[in-house]
Amino acid sequence: MPAFFIRRRCLNWCLAALVGWSVCASAQTASTVMTENDLAMKQALDAARDRRWDDIDQSAVQNHVLAGYVEYHRLKSRLPSASAAEVNDFITRYGDSPLADWMRGVAQTTFGRLGRFDDLLAISDGEPSSTIRQCYYYTAMLDRNPAAAAKGGEALWHVGSSQPSECNTLFETLAARGVLTDEDTWERMMLAWENGQSGLVTYLERGLDDSWQRAIDSFDTVRGNYAAVTQVPLDLGPDGAASAALITAAMHGLTRADTEASLEAWRKIGAHVDLDADQRQKVEHDLAFYSMVRDVDNNQGWVDSNLPRLADADLIELRIRHAVTAGNWPNVERWVQALPPDVRAEAHWQYWLGRASEQTGNQTQARQAYQLAAKDRSFFGFAAADRLGQPYQLQMAKTDVTPLQQELTAMLPVVQRTEALMRIGEDGLARSEWYTAAARDTPDQAAALADYAIRQGWYGMAIQTTIAAKQWDALPWRFPPAYRASFLKWGETNQVDPYLLMGIARRESAFNPRAISPVGARGLMQLMPGTADHVASGLGISAPSTAALFEPQVNIRLGSTYIHSMLERYRGNRIAATAAYNAGPQRVDRWLTSAPPEFDRFVESIPFRETRDYVQAVLAYRVIFESLAKQGNTQGVAMLSPSEREGQYDPTLIARN
């Protein structure tokens, strides 16, 4: 918990430090002081996890708001002998807590392992989420609902990777019943080949009888030479069942190995092979996608001829990006118009329709497209507003919660459990409690939770609450002034726009100071330890410990210093600097050598989707933060500086290496 959290009492606070941001509020924050009962609860929970039941003072914790957590571990430990009725009773009593779903899941696994299938179904409320539980679930249904078991088992079978051993009984029974046939084995074998799972391919091949030998021989030929797909016989396997899956898998490999040769092969065989609609769509989607991604010029005519028939919005969007990068404005207009209506209406594509229309002289259509785009709260929506010379539209909803609602929210069991879990240092469990409630509650209840989280200073939880509840327009909750004093301090020290820093932190961690990425980036601004060490060295300070990167002050200081170095590298250009913060400066330097010169075309040409989206989000977020600092007024707020809008995006943007 941040150090500035205060005891639960009504305290008035008013900070107006951040560039005219005047916010005065009455904030209640939960006590972070562990009581004697909390200490007993923490000791009991630790003991329960270790199954040290004699160490638990039951009388001290039985009336605690977190007593269910100890009960969960106790019931979990005796599930092999527990009844379905006991499990369902627990699930009912803790239905507003993640404990209910956790208990259902662990009971499904236990009952499935023990073959207690009637009990497994008695505690289930539909298909489970994990593969192992799904296998147990459909095994339980084999003699109770054979049709559902067959459908579920077939879906579990048709994957290109190994499934857990818990699925064996299900698969063996379905095979014995004739539901899973040799044709299914062959199809899965081809999926495994596509997926590079050679061990699974060998295992599945052993299960095929001699009637499949000719198909296996053809597979061995194509396996060593994708181009041999043009010689695959069309009558492989019993009743010719093997050819379609083999050709589909071989085209998968050839398209990735040599896209130009793959199209030539497809032109030879495409009209003659008997593929179903899904298989044909898969082959041609891959051909179109890799032809565009790899800029295979000789394939472009085929791509343009077939995109309308494929009717895939993602492929058409990729085609638009290529036309934007090339500056082919008639093609931009053509392909935007080819998008499905709901996609075409998005600000992103209306903006490019406006740009294309402007370039081709259709000023009326350009203005109409810009006006539609400018209604959106996004990078391209704001860019369209700039084209029109009008203020940005935030489309901000009211976030009013009455004092009575606030009082009632503080009394909710989920709030009491969340605060108690935080007091005993179980922040992960606290977040689980909160997000479970946010996802299940009505919009009004979720709004009250978001408001409560903001007033406690639980900024990351407030943001996640709005996401779970789909409160997209609740901007004060989605973009709170979190850690603003630190962003102001280090922004001023490092001469970096604090709104940009807030935009980066909002995108990187959603203001969760304890965030850790899959690759090990840490804290509010998601710093890699190596990067943090390098920045610290440049500042002449000791390298921070891993734990220190979770401290907002440390993280913001180092992150703001790093983004300052990127701004220096790119002559103060925030688009390039933000891209470098995400993808690394070496990549951005390389992109600038062949980038379109205008800012919008440069952003659209960024080859990494993650970085493209990142740049757009951060710059849009900084507009929102600045506007909220002015009580939602966007007058005078500019997403980009004149030099960023009008400058050249080429190697001259690089000030130093």
XYZ file of C-alpha atoms in Angstrom:
657
model
C 0.000 0.000 0.000
C 1.322 3.520 -0.781
C 2.866 5.290 2.162
C 0.501 8.228 1.991
C -2.588 6.146 2.826
C -4.246 7.477 5.949
C -6.455 6.067 8.645
C -10.147 5.748 7.937
C -11.682 9.024 8.924
C -13.058 11.818 6.813
C -10.152 14.071 5.844
C -10.292 16.949 3.408
C -7.570 17.238 0.875
C -7.051 19.660 -1.923
C -4.115 19.545 -4.335
C -3.869 21.987 -7.185
C -0.235 21.560 -8.024
C -0.422 20.038 -11.449
C -0.653 22.722 -14.141
C -3.950 24.242 -13.137
C -5.446 20.947 -11.993
C -7.714 21.990 -9.164
C -9.212 19.073 -7.326
C -10.754 19.329 -3.897
C -12.442 16.340 -2.405
C -13.465 14.687 0.799
C -11.642 11.380 0.804
C -12.044 8.447 3.115
C -9.259 5.925 3.086
C -9.203 2.556 4.715
C -7.084 1.950 7.736
C -3.920 0.053 6.961
C -3.209 -0.718 10.606
C -3.500 -4.412 11.393
C -5.699 -5.001 14.416
C -5.261 -7.809 16.913
C -8.079 -9.711 15.192
C -6.399 -9.164 11.843
C -3.152 -10.580 13.186
C -4.991 -13.667 14.410
C -6.639 -13.959 11.004
C -3.327 -13.667 9.161
C -1.778 -16.349 11.371
C -4.815 -18.573 10.863
C -4.713 -18.161 7.070
C -1.005 -18.979 6.962
C -1.651 -22.060 9.087
C -4.605 -23.118 6.938
C -2.494 -22.948 3.788
C -0.005 -25.282 5.462
C -2.772 -27.486 6.900
C -1.628 -26.764 10.446
C -5.136 -26.953 11.824
C -4.089 -27.208 15.482
C -2.372 -23.806 15.196
C -5.594 -22.009 14.327
C -7.427 -20.172 17.101
C -10.902 -20.765 15.693
C -12.635 -18.649 18.312
C -10.466 -15.668 17.373
C -11.283 -15.815 13.648
C -14.751 -17.334 13.354
C -16.468 -13.940 13.313
C -13.792 -12.224 11.230
C -14.867 -10.942 7.814
C -12.222 -13.219 6.251
C -13.278 -16.386 8.064
C -14.348 -17.849 4.720
C -10.726 -18.006 3.588
C -9.820 -20.358 6.411
C -12.986 -22.350 5.770
C -12.023 -22.586 2.097
C -8.704 -24.239 2.887
C -10.285 -26.544 5.443
C -12.949 -27.757 3.008
C -10.407 -28.003 0.200
C -8.240 -30.281 2.320
C -11.065 -32.748 2.876
C -12.679 -32.666 -0.560
C -12.008 -36.374 -1.207
C -14.586 -37.194 1.465
C -16.722 -34.052 1.316
C -20.187 -34.253 -0.221
C -21.458 -32.273 -3.180
C -24.002 -30.727 -0.819
C -21.224 -29.331 1.378
C -19.462 -27.851 -1.627
C -22.656 -26.296 -2.956
C -23.428 -24.882 0.472
C -20.019 -23.189 0.533
C -20.504 -21.878 -3.019
C -23.893 -20.446 -2.073
C -22.685 -18.769 1.103
C -19.685 -17.185 -0.618
C -21.330 -16.532 -3.968
C -20.283 -12.860 -3.923
C -16.616 -13.775 -3.471
C -14.050 -15.413 -5.754
C -13.931 -18.142 -3.118
C -17.047 -19.662 -4.700
C -15.498 -20.115 -8.142
C -12.211 -21.305 -6.675
C -13.991 -23.928 -4.603
C -16.051 -25.101 -7.569
C -12.920 -25.448 -9.685
C -10.845 -27.372 -7.168
C -13.818 -29.613 -6.337
C -14.356 -30.390 -10.018
C -10.726 -31.471 -10.317
C -10.865 -33.563 -7.142
C -14.181 -35.246 -7.945
C -13.068 -35.906 -11.505
C -9.814 -37.492 -10.381
C -11.729 -39.742 -7.973
C -14.369 -40.667 -10.543
C -17.132 -39.021 -8.500
C -18.898 -37.887 -11.647
C -22.398 -37.457 -10.230
C -20.974 -35.129 -7.596
C -18.900 -33.285 -10.224
C -21.995 -32.517 -12.266
C -23.936 -31.587 -9.126
C -21.507 -28.753 -8.342
C -21.004 -27.571 -11.949
C -22.816 -24.692 -13.599
C -21.797 -25.337 -17.203
C -18.539 -26.059 -18.991
C -15.517 -25.321 -16.792
C -12.766 -22.983 -17.944
C -9.643 -25.156 -17.728
C -8.861 -28.047 -20.068
C -8.415 -30.622 -17.297
C -11.770 -29.738 -15.758
C -13.424 -29.781 -19.166
C -12.119 -33.293 -19.742
C -13.482 -34.453 -16.395
C -16.755 -32.633 -17.045
C -17.378 -34.293 -20.416
C -16.190 -37.642 -19.085
C -18.879 -37.281 -16.416
C -21.443 -36.697 -19.170
C -20.525 -39.743 -21.265
C -23.357 -41.855 -19.841
C -25.587 -38.975 -18.752
C -25.634 -36.781 -21.857
C -23.764 -38.619 -24.641
C -24.472 -35.977 -27.297
C -23.009 -33.170 -25.178
C -20.034 -35.357 -24.229
C -19.378 -36.090 -27.907
C -19.525 -32.432 -28.892
C -17.267 -31.341 -26.042
C -14.837 -34.211 -26.587
C -14.501 -33.494 -30.301
C -13.642 -29.866 -29.565
C -10.974 -30.972 -27.074
C -9.568 -33.467 -29.564
C -9.186 -31.160 -32.563
C -6.182 -29.164 -31.339
C -2.602 -29.170 -32.566
C -0.972 -29.842 -29.213
C -0.952 -32.566 -26.575
C -3.844 -32.647 -24.156
C -3.474 -33.627 -20.476
C -3.768 -37.274 -19.476
C -7.039 -36.459 -17.733
C -8.595 -36.423 -21.231
C -7.603 -40.013 -22.036
C -10.725 -41.721 -20.720
C -12.941 -39.296 -22.624
C -11.036 -39.747 -25.893
C -10.801 -43.539 -25.569
C -14.518 -43.869 -24.873
C -15.474 -41.619 -27.779
C -13.169 -43.603 -30.060
C -14.702 -46.887 -28.923
C -18.154 -45.460 -29.656
C -17.097 -44.392 -33.146
C -17.409 -40.679 -32.383
C -13.677 -40.095 -32.850
C -12.591 -41.836 -36.052
C -9.358 -42.331 -37.956
C -10.271 -39.256 -39.963
C -10.316 -37.243 -36.731
C -6.888 -38.680 -35.869
C -5.562 -37.634 -39.282
C -6.989 -34.123 -38.958
C -5.411 -33.701 -35.538
C -2.146 -35.066 -36.920
C -2.176 -32.312 -39.560
C -2.941 -29.668 -36.931
C -0.006 -30.945 -34.866
C 2.236 -30.730 -37.940
C 1.171 -27.133 -38.532
C 1.949 -26.432 -34.890
C 5.425 -27.973 -35.009
C 4.480 -30.767 -32.578
C 6.502 -33.578 -34.148
C 6.166 -35.867 -31.137
C 2.394 -35.680 -31.266
C 2.485 -36.272 -35.034
C 4.439 -39.502 -34.502
C 2.130 -40.636 -31.691
C -1.008 -40.063 -33.750
C 0.454 -41.707 -36.838
C 0.897 -44.947 -34.893
C -2.862 -45.074 -34.354
C -3.680 -45.280 -38.071
C -4.104 -48.661 -39.778
C -2.766 -49.808 -43.138
C -5.588 -48.190 -45.096
C -3.904 -44.852 -44.337
C -0.412 -45.875 -45.509
C -0.664 -44.162 -48.876
C -1.725 -40.943 -47.149
C 1.182 -41.297 -44.702
C 3.602 -41.771 -47.628
C 2.314 -38.592 -49.287
C 2.597 -36.789 -45.976
C 6.231 -37.884 -45.637
C 6.924 -36.484 -49.103
C 5.303 -33.124 -48.438
C 6.767 -32.967 -44.952
C 10.235 -32.771 -46.483
C 9.216 -30.480 -49.343
C 6.220 -28.159 -48.954
C 6.230 -27.391 -52.680
C 5.238 -31.020 -53.352
C 1.727 -30.006 -52.309
C 0.945 -29.693 -56.021
C 1.499 -33.448 -56.412
C -0.705 -34.557 -53.508
C -3.291 -37.056 -54.826
C -6.882 -36.030 -54.250
C -8.044 -39.493 -53.113
C -5.824 -40.196 -50.105
C -7.152 -42.243 -47.212
C -10.428 -44.147 -47.007
C -12.975 -42.395 -49.229
C -10.363 -39.723 -50.029
C -10.740 -38.277 -46.532
C -7.058 -37.400 -46.022
C -6.270 -35.118 -48.965
C -8.010 -31.927 -47.861
C -6.391 -31.792 -44.400
C -2.950 -32.612 -45.850
C -3.205 -29.927 -48.532
C -4.425 -27.361 -46.002
C -1.528 -28.128 -43.642
C 1.035 -28.156 -46.461
C -0.182 -24.772 -47.712
C 0.125 -23.496 -44.156
C 3.813 -24.410 -44.148
C 4.565 -23.300 -47.710
C 2.940 -19.889 -47.248
C 5.163 -19.185 -44.279
C 8.291 -20.579 -45.961
C 7.887 -18.979 -49.414
C 4.775 -16.868 -49.890
C 5.335 -16.167 -53.569
C 5.847 -19.853 -54.390
C 2.818 -20.698 -52.241
C 0.539 -18.527 -54.368
C 1.894 -20.139 -57.525
C 1.118 -23.552 -56.069
C -2.372 -22.446 -55.050
C -3.095 -21.139 -58.516
C -2.315 -24.608 -59.848
C -4.399 -26.633 -57.404
C -6.914 -24.285 -55.786
C -9.679 -24.843 -58.283
C -9.284 -28.613 -58.200
C -8.954 -29.548 -54.536
C -12.044 -30.411 -52.510
C -11.603 -28.259 -49.397
C -14.459 -27.202 -47.178
C -15.230 -23.496 -46.771
C -13.222 -23.133 -43.557
C -10.150 -24.832 -45.013
C -10.252 -22.714 -48.179
C -10.714 -19.521 -46.156
C -7.747 -20.481 -43.973
C -5.432 -21.052 -46.956
C -6.425 -17.864 -48.753
C -6.404 -15.735 -45.605
C -2.819 -16.835 -44.950
C -1.826 -16.089 -48.533
C -3.297 -12.594 -48.419
C -1.890 -11.820 -44.985
C 1.689 -12.946 -45.633
C 1.712 -11.406 -49.112
C 0.965 -8.016 -47.572
C 3.135 -8.368 -44.475
C 6.107 -9.411 -46.604
C 5.388 -6.950 -49.427
C 5.368 -9.651 -52.099
C 4.771 -7.433 -55.122
C 4.020 -10.299 -57.486
C 1.148 -11.386 -55.229
C -0.496 -7.966 -54.928
C -2.822 -8.390 -57.890
C -4.181 -11.648 -56.485
C -4.586 -10.057 -53.075
C -6.555 -7.092 -54.421
C -8.761 -9.359 -56.528
C -9.619 -11.667 -53.637
C -9.896 -9.373 -50.617
C -13.542 -8.445 -51.320
C -14.459 -12.127 -51.522
C -12.548 -13.013 -48.357
C -14.482 -10.228 -46.595
C -12.074 -10.152 -43.664
C -11.898 -6.781 -41.905
C -8.404 -7.425 -40.510
C -7.041 -8.115 -43.996
C -8.695 -5.022 -45.459
C -7.322 -2.913 -42.597
C -3.848 -4.232 -43.399
C -4.395 -3.312 -47.053
C -5.376 0.221 -46.028
C -2.223 0.531 -43.948
C -0.145 -0.460 -46.967
C -1.905 2.123 -49.120
C -1.436 4.810 -46.449
C 2.266 3.998 -46.142
C 2.661 4.158 -49.934
C 0.636 7.365 -50.170
C -1.749 5.749 -52.653
C -4.805 7.807 -51.755
C -7.245 6.342 -54.314
C -6.505 2.901 -52.865
C -6.947 4.190 -49.314
C -10.400 5.439 -50.241
C -11.245 2.252 -52.132
C -10.367 -0.080 -49.282
C -11.917 2.031 -46.517
C -15.157 1.875 -48.467
C -14.746 -1.926 -48.682
C -14.730 -2.342 -44.882
C -17.841 -3.726 -43.181
C -20.087 -0.754 -42.250
C -19.570 -1.076 -38.494
C -15.786 -1.114 -38.888
C -15.797 1.640 -41.520
C -17.631 3.898 -39.048
C -14.726 3.777 -36.581
C -12.784 7.013 -36.119
C -9.567 5.384 -37.279
C -10.891 4.588 -40.727
C -13.063 7.692 -41.077
C -9.919 9.711 -40.475
C -8.130 7.969 -43.329
C -11.165 8.328 -45.550
C -11.002 12.033 -44.790
C -7.297 12.203 -45.607
C -7.764 10.263 -48.835
C -10.746 12.373 -49.896
C -8.808 15.527 -49.130
C -5.917 14.372 -51.279
C -8.160 13.384 -54.188
C -10.039 16.685 -54.107
C -13.340 15.581 -52.568
C -13.475 18.207 -49.846
C -17.117 17.590 -48.958
C -16.533 13.908 -48.272
C -13.324 14.759 -46.420
C -15.112 17.106 -44.058
C -17.931 14.639 -43.432
C -15.447 11.895 -42.616
C -13.436 14.146 -40.293
C -16.599 15.233 -38.508
C -17.575 11.618 -37.857
C -14.062 10.755 -36.668
C -13.817 13.822 -34.430
C -16.666 12.554 -32.261
C -14.380 9.839 -30.942
C -12.075 10.039 -27.934
C -8.958 8.618 -29.576
C -5.728 9.477 -31.341
C -7.370 9.628 -34.763
C -10.475 11.286 -33.365
C -8.309 14.056 -31.932
C -6.260 14.240 -35.150
C -9.513 14.690 -37.101
C -10.556 17.496 -34.760
C -7.208 19.160 -35.436
C -7.903 18.922 -39.170
C -11.215 20.678 -38.598
C -9.718 23.211 -36.205
C -12.170 22.370 -33.426
C -11.827 21.344 -29.755
C -11.673 17.668 -28.855
C -14.794 15.808 -27.779
C -14.323 13.727 -24.628
C -17.852 12.240 -24.472
C -17.464 12.190 -20.685
C -20.176 10.690 -18.512
C -21.075 11.987 -15.075
C -19.488 10.185 -12.159
C -21.750 11.370 -9.377
C -22.311 9.072 -6.415
C -24.499 10.304 -3.587
C -23.238 10.453 0.000
C -25.782 7.764 0.908
C -24.450 5.479 -1.818
C -20.947 6.089 -0.545
C -21.942 5.155 2.982
C -23.742 2.014 1.835
C -20.818 0.984 -0.343
C -18.449 1.194 2.610
C -20.662 -1.351 4.381
C -20.662 -3.924 1.564
C -19.117 -7.314 2.449
C -16.803 -7.138 -0.583
C -15.467 -3.795 0.602
C -14.972 -5.093 4.129
C -13.145 -8.181 2.850
C -10.993 -6.152 0.457
C -9.890 -3.772 3.193
C -9.186 -6.621 5.593
C -7.115 -8.479 2.991
C -5.087 -5.328 2.389
C -4.490 -4.921 6.094
C -2.975 -8.399 6.333
C -0.840 -7.927 3.217
C -2.926 -10.043 0.827
C -3.195 -7.467 -1.965
C -3.603 -10.096 -4.689
C -6.599 -11.634 -2.936
C -7.970 -8.152 -2.310
C -7.900 -7.357 -6.019
C -9.590 -10.669 -6.809
C -12.403 -9.828 -4.397
C -12.847 -6.388 -5.898
C -12.759 -7.379 -9.568
C -15.163 -10.264 -9.006
C -17.691 -7.830 -7.550
C -17.129 -5.233 -10.274
C -17.759 -7.785 -13.041
C -20.952 -9.109 -11.424
C -22.551 -5.933 -10.108
C -25.125 -3.729 -11.773
C -23.801 -0.559 -13.458
C -24.863 1.569 -10.475
C -23.175 -0.761 -7.986
C -20.010 -0.918 -10.087
C -20.011 2.874 -10.287
C -20.190 3.074 -6.519
C -17.240 0.670 -6.246
C -15.185 2.737 -8.698
C -15.967 5.888 -6.739
C -15.013 4.182 -3.494
C -11.723 2.957 -4.948
C -10.844 6.454 -6.132
C -11.579 7.922 -2.715
C -9.317 5.329 -1.099
C -6.495 6.017 -3.540
C -6.806 2.526 -5.066
C -6.227 3.925 -8.528
C -5.372 0.709 -10.313
C -8.406 -0.999 -8.820
C -10.637 1.905 -9.819
C -9.463 1.633 -13.420
C -9.964 -2.118 -13.506
C -13.418 -1.639 -12.008
C -14.427 0.574 -14.918
C -13.051 -2.000 -17.357
C -14.889 -4.899 -15.717
C -18.100 -2.852 -15.655
C -17.546 -1.433 -19.179
C -17.796 2.146 -17.888
C -15.839 3.519 -20.849
C -16.986 7.140 -20.455
C -16.373 7.463 -16.712
C -13.174 9.410 -17.379
C -12.460 10.721 -13.855
C -12.384 7.097 -12.687
C -10.629 5.671 -15.756
C -7.992 8.435 -15.728
C -7.530 9.452 -12.103
C -4.850 11.940 -11.028
C -2.818 9.124 -9.490
C 0.578 9.922 -7.947
C 0.266 13.367 -9.481
C 2.627 15.063 -7.026
C 5.391 12.674 -8.089
C 4.625 13.090 -11.784
C 4.719 16.862 -11.323
C 7.959 16.785 -9.353
C 9.920 14.529 -11.685
C 8.348 15.967 -14.815
C 9.583 19.399 -13.786
C 12.973 18.056 -12.712
C 13.499 16.201 -15.993
C 11.709 18.745 -18.198
C 9.098 16.243 -19.339
C 5.401 17.012 -19.770
C 3.777 15.424 -16.671
C 0.678 14.571 -18.701
C 2.853 12.513 -21.017
C 4.306 10.704 -18.001
C 0.824 10.014 -16.696
C -0.245 8.767 -20.115
C 2.692 6.355 -20.211
C 2.042 5.072 -16.694
C -1.664 4.686 -17.407
C -0.917 2.607 -20.493
C 1.918 0.625 -18.927
C 0.442 -0.370 -15.579
C -3.028 1.188 -15.229
C -1.489 2.900 -12.189
C -0.791 -0.345 -10.365
C 2.548 0.293 -8.629
C 3.006 -3.460 -8.073
C 2.544 -4.413 -11.724
C 4.960 -6.958 -13.226
C 4.955 -7.762 -16.938
C 5.585 -11.262 -18.334
C 9.124 -10.187 -19.279
C 9.877 -8.694 -15.864
C 9.155 -4.964 -16.285
C 8.127 -3.462 -12.968
C 6.087 -0.724 -11.407
C 4.065 2.238 -12.618
C 6.169 2.935 -15.707
C 7.117 -0.714 -16.246
C 10.886 -0.423 -16.052
C 13.107 -3.367 -16.826
C 15.707 -3.823 -14.061
C 18.531 -3.455 -16.595
C 17.119 -0.200 -17.921
C 16.625 1.081 -14.372
C 20.241 0.244 -13.519
C 21.482 2.058 -16.634
C 19.407 5.151 -15.878
C 20.494 5.155 -12.233
C 24.129 4.950 -13.314
C 23.641 8.003 -15.527
C 22.196 9.867 -12.558
C 25.125 8.888 -10.377
C 22.972 7.010 -7.892
C 22.986 3.428 -6.709
C 21.171 0.869 -8.814
C 17.714 0.331 -7.337
C 16.751 -2.991 -5.877
C 13.997 -4.941 -7.558
C 11.705 -4.077 -4.654
C 12.523 -0.368 -4.996
C 11.098 -0.316 -8.516
C 7.678 -0.825 -6.965
C 8.027 2.463 -5.084
C 6.170 5.151 -7.091
C 8.741 7.882 -6.397
C 11.667 5.730 -7.514
C 9.861 4.349 -10.536
C 8.616 7.728 -11.747
C 12.023 9.334 -11.239
C 13.793 6.702 -13.328
C 11.020 6.412 -15.917
C 10.837 10.169 -16.447
C 14.612 10.324 -16.793
C 14.529 7.601 -19.417
C 11.746 9.196 -21.472
C 13.648 12.499 -21.232
C 16.626 10.815 -22.894
C 14.330 9.577 -25.655
C 12.932 13.085 -26.132
C 16.463 14.413 -26.424
C 17.281 11.735 -28.966
C 14.319 12.723 -31.156
C 14.469 16.520 -30.777
C 11.542 16.658 -28.372
C 9.217 14.659 -30.626
C 6.843 12.764 -28.369
C 5.586 10.390 -31.057
C 9.056 9.025 -31.744
C 10.067 9.115 -28.079
C 6.936 7.241 -27.003
C 7.486 4.638 -29.712
C 11.069 4.218 -28.493
C 9.896 3.830 -24.878
C 7.856 0.844 -26.023
C 9.919 -0.726 -28.816
C 13.440 0.601 -28.214
C 15.281 3.451 -29.957
C 17.182 1.205 -32.374
C 13.930 0.069 -33.958
C 12.549 3.606 -34.156
C 15.784 4.804 -35.781
C 15.393 2.054 -38.371
C 11.728 2.860 -38.997
C 12.569 6.519 -39.589
C 14.906 5.599 -42.446
C 11.974 4.467 -44.595
C 8.962 6.075 -42.921
C 6.362 8.259 -44.633
C 7.169 11.870 -43.737
C 3.867 12.922 -42.108
C 3.116 12.197 -38.450
C -0.113 10.275 -39.084
C 1.344 8.142 -41.851
C 4.422 7.453 -39.713
C 2.238 6.174 -36.864
C 0.192 4.021 -39.253
C 3.373 2.598 -40.790
C 4.865 1.358 -37.492
C 5.232 -2.381 -38.184
C 4.569 -3.573 -34.621
C 0.897 -3.453 -33.773
C 1.689 -3.229 -30.070
C 3.786 -0.112 -30.620
C 1.296 1.423 -33.043
C -1.482 1.030 -30.495
C 0.800 2.137 -27.670
C 1.735 5.452 -29.295
C -1.883 6.228 -30.125
C -3.058 5.364 -26.610
C -0.395 7.340 -24.740
C -0.897 10.514 -26.758
C -4.681 10.254 -26.494
C -4.376 9.615 -22.755
C -2.264 12.728 -22.241
C -5.019 14.783 -23.903
C -7.536 13.294 -21.487
C -5.342 13.971 -18.451
C -4.744 17.576 -19.484
C -8.439 18.105 -20.200
C -9.471 16.612 -16.857
C -7.042 19.007 -15.194
C -9.204 21.755 -16.708
C -12.433 20.180 -15.411
C -13.029 18.425 -18.733
C -12.560 21.519 -20.898
C -10.567 20.693 -24.054
C -10.356 24.285 -25.291
C -6.691 25.044 -25.887
C -5.605 21.423 -25.382
C -3.422 20.120 -28.216
C -2.461 16.493 -28.705
C 0.588 17.443 -30.760
C 2.821 20.475 -31.023
C 3.103 22.294 -34.380
C 6.498 20.692 -35.003
C 5.085 17.230 -34.265
C 2.157 17.791 -36.645
C 4.095 19.458 -39.442
C 7.643 18.144 -39.096
C 9.331 15.506 -41.211
C 9.486 11.944 -39.906
C 12.805 10.822 -41.314
C 16.398 10.364 -40.039
C 16.788 14.126 -39.513
C 14.543 13.680 -36.481
C 17.350 11.794 -34.742
C 19.475 14.244 -32.788
C 21.985 11.701 -31.481
C 22.664 7.978 -31.308
